[in-house]
PDB file of C-alpha atoms in Angstrom:
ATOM      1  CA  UNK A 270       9.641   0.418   8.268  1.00 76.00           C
ATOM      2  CA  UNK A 271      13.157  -1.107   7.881  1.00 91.00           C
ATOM      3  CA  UNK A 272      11.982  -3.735   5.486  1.00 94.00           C
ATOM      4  CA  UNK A 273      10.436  -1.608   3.289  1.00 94.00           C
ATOM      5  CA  UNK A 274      13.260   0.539   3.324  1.00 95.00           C
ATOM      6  CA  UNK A 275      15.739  -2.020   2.723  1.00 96.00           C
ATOM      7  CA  UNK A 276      13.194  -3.405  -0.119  1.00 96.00           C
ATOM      8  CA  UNK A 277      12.876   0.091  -2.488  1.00 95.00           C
ATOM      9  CA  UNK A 278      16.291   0.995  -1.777  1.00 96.00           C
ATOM     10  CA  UNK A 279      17.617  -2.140  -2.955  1.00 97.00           C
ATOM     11  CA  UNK A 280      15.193  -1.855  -6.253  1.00 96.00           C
ATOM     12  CA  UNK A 281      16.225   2.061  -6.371  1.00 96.00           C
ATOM     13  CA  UNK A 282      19.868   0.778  -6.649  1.00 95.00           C
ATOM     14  CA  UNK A 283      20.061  -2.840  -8.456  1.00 96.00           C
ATOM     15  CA  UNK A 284      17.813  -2.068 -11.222  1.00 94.00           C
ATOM     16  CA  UNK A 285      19.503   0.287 -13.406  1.00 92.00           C
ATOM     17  CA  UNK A 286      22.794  -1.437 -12.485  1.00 90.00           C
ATOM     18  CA  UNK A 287      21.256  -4.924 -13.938  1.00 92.00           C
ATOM     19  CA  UNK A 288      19.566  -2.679 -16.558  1.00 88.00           C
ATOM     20  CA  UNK A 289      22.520  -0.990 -17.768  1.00 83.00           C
ATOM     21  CA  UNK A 290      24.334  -4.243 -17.514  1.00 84.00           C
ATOM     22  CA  UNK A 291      22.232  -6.023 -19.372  1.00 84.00           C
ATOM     23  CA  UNK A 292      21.389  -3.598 -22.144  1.00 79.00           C
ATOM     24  CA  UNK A 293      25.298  -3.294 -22.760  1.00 77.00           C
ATOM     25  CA  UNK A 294      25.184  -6.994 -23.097  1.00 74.00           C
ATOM     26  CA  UNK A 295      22.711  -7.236 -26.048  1.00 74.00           C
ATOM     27  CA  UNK A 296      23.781  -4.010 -27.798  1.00 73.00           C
ATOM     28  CA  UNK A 297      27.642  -5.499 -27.635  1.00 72.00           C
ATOM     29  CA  UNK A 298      28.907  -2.754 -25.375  1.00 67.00           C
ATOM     30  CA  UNK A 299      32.363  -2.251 -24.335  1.00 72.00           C
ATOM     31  CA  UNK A 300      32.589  -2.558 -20.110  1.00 67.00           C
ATOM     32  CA  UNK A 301      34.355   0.961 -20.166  1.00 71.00           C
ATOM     33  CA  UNK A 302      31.307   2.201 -21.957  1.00 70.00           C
ATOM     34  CA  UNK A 303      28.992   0.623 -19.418  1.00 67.00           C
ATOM     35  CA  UNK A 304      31.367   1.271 -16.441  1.00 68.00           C
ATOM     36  CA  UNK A 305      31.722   5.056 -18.242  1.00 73.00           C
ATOM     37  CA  UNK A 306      27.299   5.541 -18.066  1.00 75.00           C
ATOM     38  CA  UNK A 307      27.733   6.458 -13.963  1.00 82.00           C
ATOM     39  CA  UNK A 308      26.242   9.522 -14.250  1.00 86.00           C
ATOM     40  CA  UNK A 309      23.444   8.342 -16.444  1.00 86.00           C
ATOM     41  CA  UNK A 310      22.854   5.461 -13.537  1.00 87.00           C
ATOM     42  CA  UNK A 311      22.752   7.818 -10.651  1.00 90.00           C
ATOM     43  CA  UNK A 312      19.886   9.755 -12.627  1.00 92.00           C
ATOM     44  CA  UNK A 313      18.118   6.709 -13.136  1.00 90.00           C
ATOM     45  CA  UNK A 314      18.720   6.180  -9.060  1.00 92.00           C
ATOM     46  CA  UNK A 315      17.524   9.479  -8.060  1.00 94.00           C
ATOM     47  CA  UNK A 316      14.616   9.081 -10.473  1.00 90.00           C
ATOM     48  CA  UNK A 317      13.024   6.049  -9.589  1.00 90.00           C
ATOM     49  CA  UNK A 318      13.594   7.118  -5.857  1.00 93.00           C
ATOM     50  CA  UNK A 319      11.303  10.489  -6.323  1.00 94.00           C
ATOM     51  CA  UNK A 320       8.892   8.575  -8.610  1.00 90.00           C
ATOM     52  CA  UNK A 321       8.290   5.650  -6.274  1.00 92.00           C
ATOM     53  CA  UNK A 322       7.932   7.053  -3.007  1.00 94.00           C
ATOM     54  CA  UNK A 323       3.643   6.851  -3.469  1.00 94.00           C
ATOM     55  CA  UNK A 324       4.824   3.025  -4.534  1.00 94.00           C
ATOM     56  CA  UNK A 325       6.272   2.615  -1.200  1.00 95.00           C
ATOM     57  CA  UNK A 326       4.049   4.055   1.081  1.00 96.00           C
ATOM     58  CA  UNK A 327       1.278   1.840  -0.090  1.00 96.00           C
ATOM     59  CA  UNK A 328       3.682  -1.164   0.084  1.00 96.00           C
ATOM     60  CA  UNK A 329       4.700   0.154   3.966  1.00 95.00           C
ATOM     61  CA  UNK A 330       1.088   0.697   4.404  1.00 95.00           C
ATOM     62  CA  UNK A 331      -0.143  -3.008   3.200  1.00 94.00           C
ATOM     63  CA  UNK A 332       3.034  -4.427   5.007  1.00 94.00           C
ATOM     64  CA  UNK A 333       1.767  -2.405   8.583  1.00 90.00           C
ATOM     65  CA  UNK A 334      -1.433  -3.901   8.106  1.00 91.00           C
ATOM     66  CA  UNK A 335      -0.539  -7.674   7.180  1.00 91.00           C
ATOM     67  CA  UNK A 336       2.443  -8.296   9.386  1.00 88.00           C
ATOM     68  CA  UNK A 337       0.350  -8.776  12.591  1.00 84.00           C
ATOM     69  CA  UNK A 338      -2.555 -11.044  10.773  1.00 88.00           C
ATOM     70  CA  UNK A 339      -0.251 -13.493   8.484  1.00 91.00           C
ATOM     71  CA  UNK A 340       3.022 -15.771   8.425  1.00 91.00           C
ATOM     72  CA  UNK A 341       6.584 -13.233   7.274  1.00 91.00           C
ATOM     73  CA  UNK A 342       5.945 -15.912   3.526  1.00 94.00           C
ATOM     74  CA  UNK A 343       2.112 -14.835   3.146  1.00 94.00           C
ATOM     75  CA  UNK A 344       2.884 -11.373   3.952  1.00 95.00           C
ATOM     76  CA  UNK A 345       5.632 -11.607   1.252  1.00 96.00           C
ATOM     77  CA  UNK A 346       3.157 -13.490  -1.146  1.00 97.00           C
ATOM     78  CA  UNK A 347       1.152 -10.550  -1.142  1.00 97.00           C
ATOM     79  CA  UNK A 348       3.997  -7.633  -0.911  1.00 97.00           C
ATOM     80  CA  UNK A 349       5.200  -9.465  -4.235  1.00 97.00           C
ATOM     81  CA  UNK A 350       2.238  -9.326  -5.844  1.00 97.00           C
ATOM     82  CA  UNK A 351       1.205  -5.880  -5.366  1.00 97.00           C
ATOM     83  CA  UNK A 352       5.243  -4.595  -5.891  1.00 96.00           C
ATOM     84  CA  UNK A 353       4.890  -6.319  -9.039  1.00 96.00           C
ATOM     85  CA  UNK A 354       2.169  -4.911  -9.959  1.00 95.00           C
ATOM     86  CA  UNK A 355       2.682  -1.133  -8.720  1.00 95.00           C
ATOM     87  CA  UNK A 356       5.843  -1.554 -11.108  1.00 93.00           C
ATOM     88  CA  UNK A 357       3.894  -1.584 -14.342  1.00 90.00           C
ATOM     89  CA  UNK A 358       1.174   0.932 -12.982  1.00 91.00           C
ATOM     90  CA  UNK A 359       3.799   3.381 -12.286  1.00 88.00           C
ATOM     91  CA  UNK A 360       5.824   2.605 -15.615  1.00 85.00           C
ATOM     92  CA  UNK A 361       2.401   2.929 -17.297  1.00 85.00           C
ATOM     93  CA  UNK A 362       1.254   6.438 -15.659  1.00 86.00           C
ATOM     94  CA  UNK A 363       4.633   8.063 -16.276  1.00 81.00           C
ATOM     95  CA  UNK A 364       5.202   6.558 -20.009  1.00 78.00           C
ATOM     96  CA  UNK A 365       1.535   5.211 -21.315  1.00 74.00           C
ATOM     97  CA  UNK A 366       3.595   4.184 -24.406  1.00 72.00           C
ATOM     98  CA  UNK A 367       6.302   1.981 -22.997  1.00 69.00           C
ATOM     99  CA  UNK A 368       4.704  -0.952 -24.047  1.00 68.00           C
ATOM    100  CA  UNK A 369       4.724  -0.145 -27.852  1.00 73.00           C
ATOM    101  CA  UNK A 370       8.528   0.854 -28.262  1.00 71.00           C
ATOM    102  CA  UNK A 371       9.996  -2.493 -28.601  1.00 70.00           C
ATOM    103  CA  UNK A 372      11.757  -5.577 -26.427  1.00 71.00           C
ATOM    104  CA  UNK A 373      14.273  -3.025 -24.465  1.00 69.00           C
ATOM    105  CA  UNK A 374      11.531  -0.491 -23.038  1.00 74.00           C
ATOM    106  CA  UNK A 375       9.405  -3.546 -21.564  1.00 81.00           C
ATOM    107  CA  UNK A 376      12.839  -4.797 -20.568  1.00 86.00           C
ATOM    108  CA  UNK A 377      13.307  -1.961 -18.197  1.00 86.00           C
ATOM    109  CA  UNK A 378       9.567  -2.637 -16.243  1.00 89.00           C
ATOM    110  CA  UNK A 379      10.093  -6.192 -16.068  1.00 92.00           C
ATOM    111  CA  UNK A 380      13.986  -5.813 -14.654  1.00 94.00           C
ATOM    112  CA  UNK A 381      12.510  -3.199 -11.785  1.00 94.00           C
ATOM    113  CA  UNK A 382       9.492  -5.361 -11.552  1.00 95.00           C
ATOM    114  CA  UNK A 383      11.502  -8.256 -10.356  1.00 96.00           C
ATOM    115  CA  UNK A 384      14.329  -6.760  -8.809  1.00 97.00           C
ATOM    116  CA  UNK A 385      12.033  -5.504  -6.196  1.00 96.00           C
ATOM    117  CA  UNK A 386       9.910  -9.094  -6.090  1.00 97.00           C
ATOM    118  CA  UNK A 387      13.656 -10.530  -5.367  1.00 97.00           C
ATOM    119  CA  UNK A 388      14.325  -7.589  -2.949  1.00 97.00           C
ATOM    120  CA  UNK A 389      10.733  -8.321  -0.739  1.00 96.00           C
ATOM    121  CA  UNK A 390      12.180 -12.435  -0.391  1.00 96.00           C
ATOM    122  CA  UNK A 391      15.966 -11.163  -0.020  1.00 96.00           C
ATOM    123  CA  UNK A 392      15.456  -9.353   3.504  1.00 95.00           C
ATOM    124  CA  UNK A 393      14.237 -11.114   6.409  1.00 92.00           C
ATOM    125  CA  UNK A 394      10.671  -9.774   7.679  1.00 89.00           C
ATOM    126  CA  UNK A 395      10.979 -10.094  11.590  1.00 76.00           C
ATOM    127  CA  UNK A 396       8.044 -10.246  13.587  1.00 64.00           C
ATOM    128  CA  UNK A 397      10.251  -7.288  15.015  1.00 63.00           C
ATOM    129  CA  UNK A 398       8.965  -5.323  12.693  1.00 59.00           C
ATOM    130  CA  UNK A 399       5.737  -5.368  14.676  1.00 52.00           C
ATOM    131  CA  UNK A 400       7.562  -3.584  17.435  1.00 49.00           C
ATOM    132  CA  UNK A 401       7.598  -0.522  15.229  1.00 47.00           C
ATOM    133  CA  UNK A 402       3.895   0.086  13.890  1.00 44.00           C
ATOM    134  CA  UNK A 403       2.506  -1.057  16.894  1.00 43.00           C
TER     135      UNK A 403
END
């Protein structure tokens, strides 16, 4: 349960920091500007917490299950693969119309998308985790 926490609140936190970041890049912001959109951020933080908690569970739940059965890297293969995925699902269900708005909406699902892909190889996946669901 600690990796998975560590995993989605690393995502809930990084991503609108490297989205924000980045978006003041290409639209030539000021830093006080971006340092100034704080309040904005810790919407964006409380949102995507609240919206990704049925996310989560399914990633703690296919985690529990593949932890005793695989290698820490396989398990991580396939936590990748399905975080990745559950990324544009969730994007999709909330805002079916991302996709058509232009370059900086898909910008914001593929920053979460591999924030949290770089958050599930970040932290180390113990076979202590076992220990815990067992």
């Amino acid at each position: 349960m600690r990796y998975s926490f560590k995993v989605w609140i690393f995502t809930v936190v990084v991503s609108p920091l490297l989205l924000f970041l980045i978006l003041g890049l290409i639209n030539s912001a000021k830093w006080n500007e971006i340092l100034g959109s704080w309040p904005i951020i810790s919407i964006m933080m409380i949102y995507g917490l609240v919206l990704s908690i049925p996310a989560m569970f399914i990633f703690w739940m296919i985690q529990h299950k593949l932890i005793s059965s695989f290698t820490s890297n396989n398990t991580k293969l396939i936590l990748s693969i399905y975080s990745f995925i559950s990324v544009w699902i969730t994007f999709y269900i909330f805002d079916k119309g991302f996709f058509e708005r232009g370059v900086q909406q898909k910008l914001w699902v593929v920053i979460y998308s591999l924030t949290i892909v770089i958050g599930v190889w970040f932290f180390e996946l113990t076979k202590s985790e076992k220990k815990y669901i067992q």
